[in-house]
mmCIF file of C-alpha atoms in Angstrom:
data_model
loop_
_atom_site.group_PDB
_atom_site.id
_atom_site.type_symbol
_atom_site.label_atom_id
_atom_site.label_comp_id
_atom_site.label_asym_id
_atom_site.label_seq_id
_atom_site.Cartn_x
_atom_site.Cartn_y
_atom_site.Cartn_z
ATOM 1 C CA MET A 1 -127.376 13.557 133.942
ATOM 2 C CA GLY A 2 -127.698 10.651 131.802
ATOM 3 C CA VAL A 3 -124.605 7.624 132.073
ATOM 4 C CA LYS A 4 -122.300 7.323 128.613
ATOM 5 C CA GLY A 5 -121.127 4.430 127.784
ATOM 6 C CA LYS A 6 -121.070 0.998 125.692
ATOM 7 C CA LEU A 7 -123.724 -1.640 126.466
ATOM 8 C CA ILE A 8 -122.810 -5.320 125.308
ATOM 9 C CA ALA A 9 -124.873 -7.782 125.471
ATOM 10 C CA SER A 10 -124.471 -11.764 124.470
ATOM 11 C CA MET A 11 -127.607 -13.868 124.224
ATOM 12 C CA GLU A 12 -127.742 -18.389 123.843
ATOM 13 C CA VAL A 13 -130.081 -19.400 120.924
ATOM 14 C CA LYS A 14 -131.431 -22.594 120.349
ATOM 15 C CA CYS A 15 -130.656 -22.454 116.520
ATOM 16 C CA GLY A 16 -127.953 -22.392 113.821
ATOM 17 C CA GLY A 17 -126.390 -19.628 113.143
ATOM 18 C CA HIS A 18 -128.142 -19.609 108.888
ATOM 19 C CA LEU A 19 -131.021 -18.425 111.229
ATOM 20 C CA ILE A 20 -129.606 -15.476 112.827
ATOM 21 C CA HIS A 21 -127.942 -14.378 109.380
ATOM 22 C CA ASP A 22 -131.372 -15.035 107.514
ATOM 23 C CA LEU A 23 -133.565 -12.771 109.909
ATOM 24 C CA MET A 24 -130.648 -9.633 109.933
ATOM 25 C CA HIS A 25 -129.876 -10.312 105.665
ATOM 26 C CA THR A 26 -133.399 -10.954 104.227
ATOM 27 C CA ASN A 27 -135.829 -11.471 106.768
ATOM 28 C CA THR A 28 -135.191 -7.972 109.358
ATOM 29 C CA HIS A 29 -138.947 -7.220 109.807
ATOM 30 C CA GLN A 30 -139.425 -10.583 111.826
ATOM 31 C CA ALA A 31 -137.305 -9.405 114.091
ATOM 32 C CA ALA A 32 -140.375 -7.655 115.676
ATOM 33 C CA VAL A 33 -142.663 -11.080 116.234
ATOM 34 C CA ILE A 34 -139.542 -13.094 117.316
ATOM 35 C CA SER A 35 -138.128 -11.269 120.095
ATOM 36 C CA PRO A 36 -140.537 -9.868 122.552
ATOM 37 C CA THR A 37 -137.715 -7.035 124.054
ATOM 38 C CA ILE A 38 -138.129 -5.505 120.023
ATOM 39 C CA ASN A 39 -141.438 -3.148 119.976
ATOM 40 C CA ARG A 40 -140.769 -2.011 116.082
ATOM 41 C CA LEU A 41 -138.002 -2.213 113.680
ATOM 42 C CA GLU A 42 -137.542 0.150 110.555
ATOM 43 C CA VAL A 43 -135.615 0.531 107.935
ATOM 44 C CA HIS A 44 -135.120 4.362 107.280
ATOM 45 C CA GLU A 45 -132.950 4.375 104.583
ATOM 46 C CA GLY A 46 -131.578 1.682 101.345
ATOM 47 C CA GLU A 47 -132.945 -1.868 101.025
ATOM 48 C CA ILE A 48 -133.161 -4.867 102.858
ATOM 49 C CA GLY A 49 -130.867 -6.646 102.238
ATOM 50 C CA LYS A 50 -128.418 -3.821 100.333
ATOM 51 C CA VAL A 51 -125.255 -2.106 102.185
ATOM 52 C CA VAL A 52 -125.481 1.311 100.854
ATOM 53 C CA ASN A 53 -122.963 3.930 101.191
ATOM 54 C CA THR A 54 -123.820 7.256 104.097
ATOM 55 C CA ASP A 55 -120.504 8.349 104.220
ATOM 56 C CA GLY A 56 -120.964 12.489 104.840
ATOM 57 C CA GLN A 57 -124.379 12.428 106.438
ATOM 58 C CA GLU A 58 -125.945 13.267 109.857
ATOM 59 C CA LYS A 59 -127.731 10.009 111.069
ATOM 60 C CA THR A 60 -129.406 8.729 114.703
ATOM 61 C CA VAL A 61 -129.580 4.781 114.150
ATOM 62 C CA LYS A 62 -128.676 1.750 116.619
ATOM 63 C CA TYR A 63 -126.448 0.151 114.538
ATOM 64 C CA GLU A 64 -125.553 0.263 110.583
ATOM 65 C CA ILE A 65 -124.794 -2.855 108.692
ATOM 66 C CA GLU A 66 -121.432 -1.743 107.008
ATOM 67 C CA ALA A 67 -121.054 -5.172 105.143
ATOM 68 C CA ILE A 68 -122.586 -8.610 104.302
ATOM 69 C CA ASP A 69 -121.108 -11.605 102.869
ATOM 70 C CA ARG A 70 -123.687 -14.356 101.926
ATOM 71 C CA TYR A 71 -121.028 -17.079 101.437
ATOM 72 C CA LYS A 72 -119.418 -17.049 105.081
ATOM 73 C CA LYS A 73 -122.898 -16.155 106.355
ATOM 74 C CA SER A 74 -121.400 -12.746 107.731
ATOM 75 C CA ILE A 75 -122.228 -9.309 109.014
ATOM 76 C CA SER A 76 -120.114 -6.444 109.737
ATOM 77 C CA ARG A 77 -121.551 -3.370 111.951
ATOM 78 C CA LYS A 78 -120.363 -0.508 112.816
#
């Protein structure tokens, strides 16, 4: 029997926020190279850097990016 709940983690990085935004927005495939705890990262549907509508479909994801704002350098996740 497993334990249900949320796991929230925070980590300190020694770089500007623009680098993290760039990693999550355009260079998603580089996350496995940068972090030793990520084994692989795949985009199953859609394109890197694009937000698409997936309502009404059954999905299994770690997290889904809801909106990307290039000017404010913010990424919203569901």
